[in-house]
PDB file of C-alpha atoms in Angstrom:
ATOM      1  CA  MET N   1      84.064  90.732 103.926  1.00 38.00           C
ATOM      2  CA  GLU N   2      86.880  93.258 104.403  1.00 37.00           C
ATOM      3  CA  VAL N   3      86.545  96.367 106.354  1.00 36.00           C
ATOM      4  CA  GLN N   4      89.598  98.851 105.882  1.00 35.00           C
ATOM      5  CA  VAL N   5      90.791 102.246 105.707  1.00 29.00           C
ATOM      6  CA  HIS N   6      93.180 103.061 102.940  1.00 29.00           C
ATOM      7  CA  THR N   7      96.234 104.765 104.038  1.00 30.00           C
ATOM      8  CA  PRO N   8      98.556 105.427 100.941  1.00 30.00           C
ATOM      9  CA  HIS N   9     101.899 105.831 102.887  1.00 31.00           C
ATOM     10  CA  ARG N  10     101.124 103.068 105.488  1.00 35.00           C
ATOM     11  CA  LYS N  11     103.758 100.835 104.002  1.00 42.00           C
ATOM     12  CA  ALA N  12     106.768 103.115 104.862  1.00 38.00           C
ATOM     13  CA  THR N  13     106.072 102.330 108.557  1.00 38.00           C
ATOM     14  CA  ALA N  14     104.832  98.537 107.892  1.00 41.00           C
ATOM     15  CA  ARG N  15     107.598  96.950 105.822  1.00 42.00           C
ATOM     16  CA  ARG N  16     110.360  95.087 107.529  1.00 41.00           C
ATOM     17  CA  THR N  17     114.044  94.615 108.262  1.00 44.00           C
ATOM     18  CA  LYS N  18     115.445  91.841 106.301  1.00 48.00           C
ATOM     19  CA  ILE N  19     119.238  92.202 106.664  1.00 40.00           C
ATOM     20  CA  ALA N  20     121.149  89.145 105.517  1.00 38.00           C
ATOM     21  CA  VAL N  21     118.238  87.034 104.829  1.00 39.00           C
ATOM     22  CA  ARG N  22     119.656  85.145 101.899  1.00 35.00           C
ATOM     23  CA  ALA N  23     120.626  81.500 102.306  1.00 33.00           C
ATOM     24  CA  LEU N  24     120.378  81.802 106.202  1.00 36.00           C
ATOM     25  CA  LEU N  25     117.058  80.550 106.865  1.00 35.00           C
ATOM     26  CA  GLY N  26     117.823  76.769 105.673  1.00 35.00           C
ATOM     27  CA  THR N  27     120.585  76.591 108.347  1.00 34.00           C
ATOM     28  CA  ALA N  28     119.443  78.948 110.986  1.00 35.00           C
ATOM     29  CA  LEU N  29     116.084  77.202 111.604  1.00 35.00           C
ATOM     30  CA  LEU N  30     117.533  74.026 113.203  1.00 33.00           C
ATOM     31  CA  ALA N  31     114.886  71.387 114.098  1.00 34.00           C
ATOM     32  CA  VAL N  32     114.201  70.931 117.652  1.00 34.00           C
ATOM     33  CA  PRO N  33     113.221  67.422 118.436  1.00 33.00           C
ATOM     34  CA  VAL N  34     109.512  67.057 119.697  1.00 32.00           C
ATOM     35  CA  THR N  35     110.256  65.357 123.014  1.00 30.00           C
ATOM     36  CA  ALA N  36     107.775  64.952 125.831  1.00 31.00           C
ATOM     37  CA  TYR N  37     109.344  66.182 129.181  1.00 29.00           C
ATOM     38  CA  ALA N  38     107.850  65.724 132.731  1.00 30.00           C
ATOM     39  CA  ALA N  39     105.833  68.517 133.810  1.00 34.00           C
ATOM     40  CA  GLU N  40     104.392  69.208 137.261  1.00 34.00           C
ATOM     41  CA  ASN N  41     100.833  68.837 135.896  1.00 40.00           C
ATOM     42  CA  PRO N  42      99.925  65.818 134.141  1.00 36.00           C
ATOM     43  CA  ALA N  43      96.868  67.443 132.710  1.00 40.00           C
ATOM     44  CA  THR N  44      98.971  70.217 131.202  1.00 39.00           C
ATOM     45  CA  THR N  45     101.611  67.813 129.807  1.00 39.00           C
ATOM     46  CA  THR N  46      98.735  65.926 127.818  1.00 39.00           C
ATOM     47  CA  ALA N  47      97.338  69.024 126.530  1.00 44.00           C
ATOM     48  CA  ASP N  48     100.480  70.215 125.378  1.00 44.00           C
ATOM     49  CA  ASN N  49     101.388  66.770 123.947  1.00 45.00           C
ATOM     50  CA  ALA N  50      98.087  66.935 121.917  1.00 46.00           C
ATOM     51  CA  THR N  51      99.136  70.273 120.807  1.00 44.00           C
ATOM     52  CA  VAL N  52     102.564  69.043 119.548  1.00 45.00           C
ATOM     53  CA  ASN N  53     100.695  66.130 117.600  1.00 45.00           C
ATOM     54  CA  ASN N  54      98.250  68.463 115.998  1.00 45.00           C
ATOM     55  CA  ALA N  55     100.877  70.846 114.942  1.00 43.00           C
ATOM     56  CA  ALA N  56     102.713  68.159 113.421  1.00 44.00           C
ATOM     57  CA  ALA N  57      99.730  66.785 111.497  1.00 49.00           C
ATOM     58  CA  THR N  58      98.465  70.201 110.131  1.00 69.00           C
ATOM     59  CA  GLY N  59      98.907  73.847 110.543  1.00 96.00           C
ATOM     60  CA  LEU N  60      99.480  77.076 108.540  1.00 98.00           C
ATOM     61  CA  ASP N  61     100.460  75.187 105.417  1.00 97.00           C
ATOM     62  CA  ASP N  62      96.705  74.048 105.075  1.00 97.00           C
ATOM     63  CA  PRO N  63      95.841  76.139 101.920  1.00 97.00           C
ATOM     64  CA  ALA N  64      92.859  77.693 103.692  1.00 97.00           C
ATOM     65  CA  LYS N  65      95.119  78.851 106.655  1.00 98.00           C
ATOM     66  CA  LYS N  66      97.800  79.891 104.370  1.00 98.00           C
ATOM     67  CA  ASP N  67      95.513  82.278 102.495  1.00 98.00           C
ATOM     68  CA  ILE N  68      94.477  83.653 105.944  1.00 98.00           C
ATOM     69  CA  ALA N  69      98.042  84.268 106.808  1.00 98.00           C
ATOM     70  CA  MET N  70      98.629  86.107 103.429  1.00 98.00           C
ATOM     71  CA  GLN N  71      95.527  88.247 104.193  1.00 98.00           C
ATOM     72  CA  LEU N  72      96.726  88.902 107.797  1.00 98.00           C
ATOM     73  CA  VAL N  73     100.284  90.141 106.700  1.00 97.00           C
ATOM     74  CA  SER N  74      98.940  92.088 103.869  1.00 96.00           C
ATOM     75  CA  SER N  75      96.620  94.084 106.466  1.00 97.00           C
ATOM     76  CA  ALA N  76      99.840  95.138 108.060  1.00 94.00           C
ATOM     77  CA  GLU N  77     102.034  95.212 104.979  1.00 90.00           C
ATOM     78  CA  ASN N  78      99.497  96.929 102.487  1.00 92.00           C
ATOM     79  CA  SER N  79      96.481  98.196 104.458  1.00 94.00           C
ATOM     80  CA  SER N  80      94.313  95.660 102.557  1.00 96.00           C
ATOM     81  CA  LEU N  81      93.347  92.007 102.668  1.00 98.00           C
ATOM     82  CA  ASN N  82      93.592  91.543  98.962  1.00 98.00           C
ATOM     83  CA  TRP N  83      97.248  90.161  98.960  1.00 98.00           C
ATOM     84  CA  LYS N  84      96.951  88.899  95.452  1.00 97.00           C
ATOM     85  CA  ALA N  85      96.863  92.596  94.305  1.00 97.00           C
ATOM     86  CA  GLN N  86     100.243  93.017  95.558  1.00 97.00           C
ATOM     87  CA  TYR N  87     102.344  91.226  92.967  1.00 98.00           C
ATOM     88  CA  LYS N  88     102.689  94.536  91.072  1.00 98.00           C
ATOM     89  CA  TYR N  89     103.359  96.702  94.009  1.00 97.00           C
ATOM     90  CA  ILE N  90     106.645  98.384  93.996  1.00 98.00           C
ATOM     91  CA  GLU N  91     108.080 101.566  95.671  1.00 96.00           C
ATOM     92  CA  ASP N  92     110.980 103.005  97.517  1.00 96.00           C
ATOM     93  CA  ILE N  93     109.679 103.502 101.128  1.00 90.00           C
ATOM     94  CA  LYS N  94     112.955 105.284 102.245  1.00 90.00           C
ATOM     95  CA  ASP N  95     113.878 102.638 104.631  1.00 86.00           C
ATOM     96  CA  GLY N  96     117.385 102.304 103.426  1.00 90.00           C
ATOM     97  CA  ARG N  97     116.700  99.016 101.502  1.00 91.00           C
ATOM     98  CA  GLY N  98     116.017 100.332  97.923  1.00 97.00           C
ATOM     99  CA  TYR N  99     113.074  99.399  96.271  1.00 98.00           C
ATOM    100  CA  THR N 100     110.346  97.162  98.275  1.00 95.00           C
ATOM    101  CA  ALA N 101     108.176  95.137  95.925  1.00 97.00           C
ATOM    102  CA  GLY N 102     105.840  92.152  95.559  1.00 97.00           C
ATOM    103  CA  ILE N 103     103.538  90.138  97.829  1.00 97.00           C
ATOM    104  CA  ILE N 104     106.166  89.835 100.733  1.00 93.00           C
ATOM    105  CA  GLY N 105     108.244  92.927 100.128  1.00 93.00           C
ATOM    106  CA  PHE N 106     111.223  91.826  98.179  1.00 96.00           C
ATOM    107  CA  CYS N 107     113.920  94.494  98.622  1.00 96.00           C
ATOM    108  CA  SER N 108     116.556  95.476  96.034  1.00 98.00           C
ATOM    109  CA  GLY N 109     118.932  96.159  99.178  1.00 96.00           C
ATOM    110  CA  THR N 110     118.667  92.923 100.921  1.00 92.00           C
ATOM    111  CA  GLY N 111     119.191  90.258  98.104  1.00 94.00           C
ATOM    112  CA  ASP N 112     115.768  88.634  98.126  1.00 95.00           C
ATOM    113  CA  MET N 113     114.763  90.627  95.173  1.00 98.00           C
ATOM    114  CA  LEU N 114     117.865  89.677  93.370  1.00 98.00           C
ATOM    115  CA  ASP N 115     117.077  86.121  94.121  1.00 98.00           C
ATOM    116  CA  LEU N 116     113.633  86.366  92.938  1.00 98.00           C
ATOM    117  CA  VAL N 117     114.660  87.904  89.502  1.00 98.00           C
ATOM    118  CA  LYS N 118     117.236  85.184  89.257  1.00 98.00           C
ATOM    119  CA  LEU N 119     114.762  82.387  89.660  1.00 98.00           C
ATOM    120  CA  TYR N 120     112.366  84.011  87.269  1.00 98.00           C
ATOM    121  CA  THR N 121     115.075  84.389  84.647  1.00 98.00           C
ATOM    122  CA  ALA N 122     116.293  80.787  85.192  1.00 98.00           C
ATOM    123  CA  ARG N 123     112.824  79.838  84.336  1.00 98.00           C
ATOM    124  CA  ASN N 124     111.921  82.446  81.729  1.00 97.00           C
ATOM    125  CA  PRO N 125     115.279  83.655  80.038  1.00 97.00           C
ATOM    126  CA  GLY N 126     114.759  87.037  78.213  1.00 92.00           C
ATOM    127  CA  ASN N 127     111.870  88.312  80.571  1.00 98.00           C
ATOM    128  CA  VAL N 128     111.507  91.953  81.114  1.00 98.00           C
ATOM    129  CA  LEU N 129     113.620  91.902  84.298  1.00 98.00           C
ATOM    130  CA  ALA N 130     116.442  89.808  83.217  1.00 98.00           C
ATOM    131  CA  LYS N 131     118.395  92.965  81.966  1.00 98.00           C
ATOM    132  CA  TYR N 132     118.409  94.429  85.589  1.00 98.00           C
ATOM    133  CA  LEU N 133     120.346  91.346  87.138  1.00 98.00           C
ATOM    134  CA  PRO N 134     123.898  93.212  86.823  1.00 98.00           C
ATOM    135  CA  ALA N 135     122.376  96.232  88.507  1.00 98.00           C
ATOM    136  CA  LEU N 136     120.752  94.332  91.318  1.00 98.00           C
ATOM    137  CA  GLU N 137     123.827  92.652  91.827  1.00 98.00           C
ATOM    138  CA  LYS N 138     125.651  95.926  92.356  1.00 98.00           C
ATOM    139  CA  VAL N 139     122.999  97.606  94.602  1.00 98.00           C
ATOM    140  CA  ASN N 140     122.521  94.743  96.992  1.00 97.00           C
ATOM    141  CA  GLY N 141     123.288  95.913 100.490  1.00 96.00           C
ATOM    142  CA  THR N 142     122.517  99.343  99.497  1.00 97.00           C
ATOM    143  CA  ASP N 143     119.550 101.686  98.972  1.00 97.00           C
ATOM    144  CA  SER N 144     120.835 102.783  95.500  1.00 98.00           C
ATOM    145  CA  HIS N 145     118.698 102.875  92.367  1.00 98.00           C
ATOM    146  CA  LYS N 146     121.919 102.943  90.170  1.00 98.00           C
ATOM    147  CA  GLY N 147     121.044 100.913  87.058  1.00 98.00           C
ATOM    148  CA  LEU N 148     117.579 100.463  87.768  1.00 98.00           C
ATOM    149  CA  ASP N 149     116.058 103.758  87.069  1.00 98.00           C
ATOM    150  CA  PRO N 150     113.966 104.997  85.302  1.00 98.00           C
ATOM    151  CA  ASN N 151     112.135 101.913  83.900  1.00 98.00           C
ATOM    152  CA  PHE N 152     112.540  99.193  86.599  1.00 98.00           C
ATOM    153  CA  THR N 153     109.184  99.958  88.428  1.00 98.00           C
ATOM    154  CA  LYS N 154     107.300 100.044  85.004  1.00 98.00           C
ATOM    155  CA  ASP N 155     109.094  96.694  84.020  1.00 98.00           C
ATOM    156  CA  TRP N 156     108.234  95.104  87.389  1.00 98.00           C
ATOM    157  CA  LYS N 157     104.566  95.868  86.998  1.00 98.00           C
ATOM    158  CA  THR N 158     104.787  94.667  83.471  1.00 98.00           C
ATOM    159  CA  ALA N 159     106.258  91.259  84.761  1.00 98.00           C
ATOM    160  CA  ALA N 160     103.736  90.894  87.604  1.00 98.00           C
ATOM    161  CA  SER N 161     100.853  90.567  84.932  1.00 97.00           C
ATOM    162  CA  GLU N 162     102.587  87.363  83.888  1.00 97.00           C
ATOM    163  CA  THR N 163     101.690  84.140  85.638  1.00 98.00           C
ATOM    164  CA  ALA N 164     105.306  82.900  85.532  1.00 98.00           C
ATOM    165  CA  PHE N 165     106.432  85.860  87.689  1.00 98.00           C
ATOM    166  CA  LYS N 166     103.559  85.448  90.198  1.00 98.00           C
ATOM    167  CA  ASP N 167     104.569  81.822  90.449  1.00 98.00           C
ATOM    168  CA  ALA N 168     108.235  82.843  91.109  1.00 98.00           C
ATOM    169  CA  GLN N 169     107.238  85.327  93.713  1.00 98.00           C
ATOM    170  CA  ASN N 170     104.905  82.527  95.272  1.00 98.00           C
ATOM    171  CA  ASP N 171     107.960  80.183  95.425  1.00 98.00           C
ATOM    172  CA  GLU N 172     110.472  82.446  96.780  1.00 98.00           C
ATOM    173  CA  ARG N 173     107.955  83.482  99.485  1.00 98.00           C
ATOM    174  CA  ASP N 174     107.648  79.908 100.573  1.00 98.00           C
ATOM    175  CA  ARG N 175     111.351  79.061 100.266  1.00 97.00           C
ATOM    176  CA  VAL N 176     112.734  81.954 102.169  1.00 96.00           C
ATOM    177  CA  TYR N 177     109.969  82.700 104.682  1.00 96.00           C
ATOM    178  CA  PHE N 178     106.747  80.784 104.811  1.00 98.00           C
ATOM    179  CA  ASP N 179     108.135  77.121 104.828  1.00 98.00           C
ATOM    180  CA  PRO N 180     111.002  77.750 107.203  1.00 97.00           C
ATOM    181  CA  ALA N 181     108.383  79.476 109.719  1.00 98.00           C
ATOM    182  CA  VAL N 182     105.854  76.637 109.552  1.00 98.00           C
ATOM    183  CA  ARG N 183     108.708  74.095 109.818  1.00 97.00           C
ATOM    184  CA  GLN N 184     110.089  75.701 112.913  1.00 98.00           C
ATOM    185  CA  GLY N 185     106.691  76.215 114.330  1.00 98.00           C
ATOM    186  CA  LYS N 186     105.818  72.558 114.077  1.00 97.00           C
ATOM    187  CA  SER N 187     109.260  71.717 115.421  1.00 98.00           C
ATOM    188  CA  ASP N 188     108.558  73.673 118.575  1.00 98.00           C
ATOM    189  CA  GLY N 189     105.053  72.257 118.790  1.00 97.00           C
ATOM    190  CA  VAL N 190     102.964  75.475 118.267  1.00 98.00           C
ATOM    191  CA  GLY N 191      99.932  75.272 116.268  1.00 97.00           C
ATOM    192  CA  THR N 192      98.691  77.344 113.361  1.00 98.00           C
ATOM    193  CA  LEU N 193      98.656  80.771 115.168  1.00 98.00           C
ATOM    194  CA  GLY N 194     102.122  80.044 116.650  1.00 98.00           C
ATOM    195  CA  GLN N 195     103.312  79.318 112.971  1.00 98.00           C
ATOM    196  CA  PHE N 196     101.569  82.562 111.965  1.00 98.00           C
ATOM    197  CA  ILE N 197     103.396  84.517 114.625  1.00 98.00           C
ATOM    198  CA  TYR N 198     106.777  83.029 113.333  1.00 98.00           C
ATOM    199  CA  TYR N 199     105.861  83.754 109.792  1.00 98.00           C
ATOM    200  CA  ASP N 200     105.106  87.232 110.415  1.00 98.00           C
ATOM    201  CA  ALA N 201     108.149  87.907 112.316  1.00 98.00           C
ATOM    202  CA  ILE N 202     110.474  86.528 109.632  1.00 96.00           C
ATOM    203  CA  VAL N 203     108.572  88.748 107.125  1.00 93.00           C
ATOM    204  CA  MET N 204     109.495  91.693 108.972  1.00 91.00           C
ATOM    205  CA  HIS N 205     112.824  90.803 110.574  1.00 91.00           C
ATOM    206  CA  GLY N 206     114.372  88.348 108.126  1.00 91.00           C
ATOM    207  CA  ASP N 207     116.810  85.862 109.784  1.00 89.00           C
ATOM    208  CA  GLY N 208     120.491  85.788 110.620  1.00 84.00           C
ATOM    209  CA  SER N 209     122.765  86.700 113.316  1.00 87.00           C
ATOM    210  CA  ASP N 210     121.721  90.364 114.264  1.00 91.00           C
ATOM    211  CA  PRO N 211     119.867  90.829 117.552  1.00 95.00           C
ATOM    212  CA  THR N 212     116.537  91.542 115.793  1.00 95.00           C
ATOM    213  CA  SER N 213     116.360  88.585 113.482  1.00 96.00           C
ATOM    214  CA  PHE N 214     113.618  85.982 113.844  1.00 98.00           C
ATOM    215  CA  SER N 215     116.342  83.437 115.217  1.00 97.00           C
ATOM    216  CA  SER N 216     117.398  86.265 117.852  1.00 97.00           C
ATOM    217  CA  ILE N 217     113.612  86.772 118.873  1.00 98.00           C
ATOM    218  CA  ARG N 218     113.020  83.114 119.186  1.00 98.00           C
ATOM    219  CA  LYS N 219     116.112  82.800 121.416  1.00 98.00           C
ATOM    220  CA  LYS N 220     115.019  85.557 123.747  1.00 98.00           C
ATOM    221  CA  ALA N 221     111.636  83.749 124.068  1.00 98.00           C
ATOM    222  CA  LEU N 222     113.148  80.435 124.835  1.00 98.00           C
ATOM    223  CA  ALA N 223     115.111  81.981 127.511  1.00 98.00           C
ATOM    224  CA  LYS N 224     111.795  83.078 129.209  1.00 98.00           C
ATOM    225  CA  ALA N 225     109.596  80.140 128.532  1.00 98.00           C
ATOM    226  CA  LYS N 226     109.677  76.461 127.002  1.00 98.00           C
ATOM    227  CA  PRO N 227     107.834  75.747 123.820  1.00 98.00           C
ATOM    228  CA  PRO N 228     105.281  72.861 123.913  1.00 98.00           C
ATOM    229  CA  SER N 229     107.930  70.556 122.465  1.00 98.00           C
ATOM    230  CA  GLN N 230     109.863  70.880 125.552  1.00 98.00           C
ATOM    231  CA  GLY N 231     106.928  70.360 127.920  1.00 98.00           C
ATOM    232  CA  GLY N 232     105.944  74.200 128.104  1.00 98.00           C
ATOM    233  CA  ASN N 233     102.610  75.859 127.908  1.00 98.00           C
ATOM    234  CA  GLU N 234     101.838  76.958 124.395  1.00 98.00           C
ATOM    235  CA  THR N 235     100.186  80.386 125.394  1.00 98.00           C
ATOM    236  CA  THR N 236     102.835  81.199 127.800  1.00 98.00           C
ATOM    237  CA  TYR N 237     105.537  80.613 125.205  1.00 98.00           C
ATOM    238  CA  LEU N 238     104.030  82.507 122.594  1.00 98.00           C
ATOM    239  CA  ASN N 239     103.341  85.540 124.780  1.00 98.00           C
ATOM    240  CA  ALA N 240     107.173  85.317 125.613  1.00 98.00           C
ATOM    241  CA  PHE N 241     107.989  85.306 121.807  1.00 98.00           C
ATOM    242  CA  LEU N 242     105.559  88.415 121.066  1.00 98.00           C
ATOM    243  CA  ASP N 243     107.269  90.158 124.151  1.00 98.00           C
ATOM    244  CA  ALA N 244     110.681  89.595 122.299  1.00 98.00           C
ATOM    245  CA  ARG N 245     109.151  90.450 118.930  1.00 98.00           C
ATOM    246  CA  VAL N 246     107.828  93.952 120.331  1.00 98.00           C
ATOM    247  CA  TRP N 247     111.260  94.786 121.689  1.00 97.00           C
ATOM    248  CA  ALA N 248     112.749  93.867 118.159  1.00 97.00           C
ATOM    249  CA  MET N 249     110.279  96.154 116.570  1.00 96.00           C
ATOM    250  CA  LYS N 250     110.947  98.992 118.817  1.00 95.00           C
ATOM    251  CA  GLN N 251     114.835  98.860 117.734  1.00 93.00           C
ATOM    252  CA  GLU N 252     113.936 100.710 114.615  1.00 82.00           C
ATOM    253  CA  GLU N 253     111.767 103.666 114.264  1.00 81.00           C
ATOM    254  CA  ALA N 254     110.268 102.504 111.055  1.00 73.00           C
ATOM    255  CA  HIS N 255     108.794  99.390 112.814  1.00 78.00           C
ATOM    256  CA  SER N 256     107.968 101.133 116.254  1.00 86.00           C
ATOM    257  CA  ASP N 257     104.195 100.805 115.886  1.00 94.00           C
ATOM    258  CA  THR N 258     103.534  97.447 117.419  1.00 97.00           C
ATOM    259  CA  SER N 259      99.942  97.240 116.550  1.00 97.00           C
ATOM    260  CA  ARG N 260     100.474  93.972 114.333  1.00 98.00           C
ATOM    261  CA  VAL N 261     101.213  92.205 117.510  1.00 98.00           C
ATOM    262  CA  ASP N 262      99.141  94.123 120.264  1.00 98.00           C
ATOM    263  CA  THR N 263      95.930  94.437 118.336  1.00 98.00           C
ATOM    264  CA  GLU N 264      96.113  91.527 115.945  1.00 98.00           C
ATOM    265  CA  GLN N 265      98.231  88.506 117.161  1.00 98.00           C
ATOM    266  CA  ARG N 266      97.759  88.954 120.932  1.00 98.00           C
ATOM    267  CA  VAL N 267      94.066  89.465 120.459  1.00 98.00           C
ATOM    268  CA  PHE N 268      93.744  85.933 118.812  1.00 98.00           C
ATOM    269  CA  LEU N 269      96.066  84.512 121.603  1.00 98.00           C
ATOM    270  CA  LYS N 270      94.193  86.191 124.405  1.00 98.00           C
ATOM    271  CA  LYS N 271      91.030  84.507 122.744  1.00 98.00           C
ATOM    272  CA  GLY N 272      92.741  81.149 122.994  1.00 98.00           C
ATOM    273  CA  ASN N 273      92.399  80.797 119.085  1.00 98.00           C
ATOM    274  CA  LEU N 274      95.592  78.665 118.824  1.00 98.00           C
ATOM    275  CA  ASN N 275      94.204  77.200 115.458  1.00 97.00           C
ATOM    276  CA  LEU N 276      93.616  80.473 113.992  1.00 98.00           C
ATOM    277  CA  ASN N 277      89.943  79.658 113.284  1.00 97.00           C
ATOM    278  CA  THR N 278      87.661  82.028 111.554  1.00 97.00           C
ATOM    279  CA  PRO N 279      85.925  84.526 112.236  1.00 98.00           C
ATOM    280  CA  LEU N 280      88.841  86.742 112.768  1.00 98.00           C
ATOM    281  CA  ASP N 281      88.584  90.351 113.810  1.00 98.00           C
ATOM    282  CA  TRP N 282      91.681  92.721 114.558  1.00 98.00           C
ATOM    283  CA  LYS N 283      92.926  96.015 114.028  1.00 98.00           C
ATOM    284  CA  VAL N 284      96.408  97.299 112.437  1.00 97.00           C
ATOM    285  CA  TYR N 285      97.222 100.788 112.826  1.00 96.00           C
ATOM    286  CA  GLY N 286      93.798 101.405 114.423  1.00 97.00           C
ATOM    287  CA  ASP N 287      91.990 100.141 111.031  1.00 98.00           C
ATOM    288  CA  PRO N 288      89.588  97.358 111.624  1.00 98.00           C
ATOM    289  CA  TYR N 289      89.614  94.237 109.523  1.00 98.00           C
ATOM    290  CA  HIS N 290      87.482  91.026 109.547  1.00 98.00           C
ATOM    291  CA  ILE N 291      87.539  87.506 108.043  1.00 98.00           C
ATOM    292  CA  GLY N 292      84.480  85.786 108.187  1.00 96.00           C
TER     293      GLY N 292
END
């Protein structure tokens, strides 16, 4: 059951930075070997090794857990648990990235919307969005609507009624955000919650070489604590990652509200819910949510 307070303009502070996200995740998220290191406390080492094994066996890519992840992200991005209603979402939230749209907030100014429409068009030539490819190429890297207005938003919503476009959104979400987050999380030996923490960070910050990208956040965390794959304590490491994430969010006014970390992810972590098991109760921007 979903408990929520609708806030129409919440997206303007919830959507994320995705500068230079295209084609970077595949090379930036290098696998870290899952290696057992000596630790002072044998019991801790055993527990951490068990976590590594469990993370490698299953995780956020379990269909039920993935749906939970989508609901959690949607609570922050759209003030709703109904993530499947967001395929048709599109607006300019005035964050300098042009139009933001779809289930993960593809942006006309950051390249991932262009990649999405290219994929959709490759699969379905002549679709209602295909004619905007030249304009999307030109506005990439800017907040411009040139060549998109006045009908792009209407045509996006039309396309979003088609299964093929929903499938394309799902596939690009997985390729660029979800799969790399889960892969890196398993490599670092973190469980389902840790993989979600990675995923939410990539959704907001994208990846690349800038100081607030996912890889930079992870690098800051690694300077403070070892992940389970290196013999570290999972909770200690994830707290270090969330500390770095909060710092990154505060570097941009649009993301300065850190409740998606403070009253969501840290709540789960403090409860020791490393497998992200239901029931889940949390708040984002002060609004309460529940997944039973």
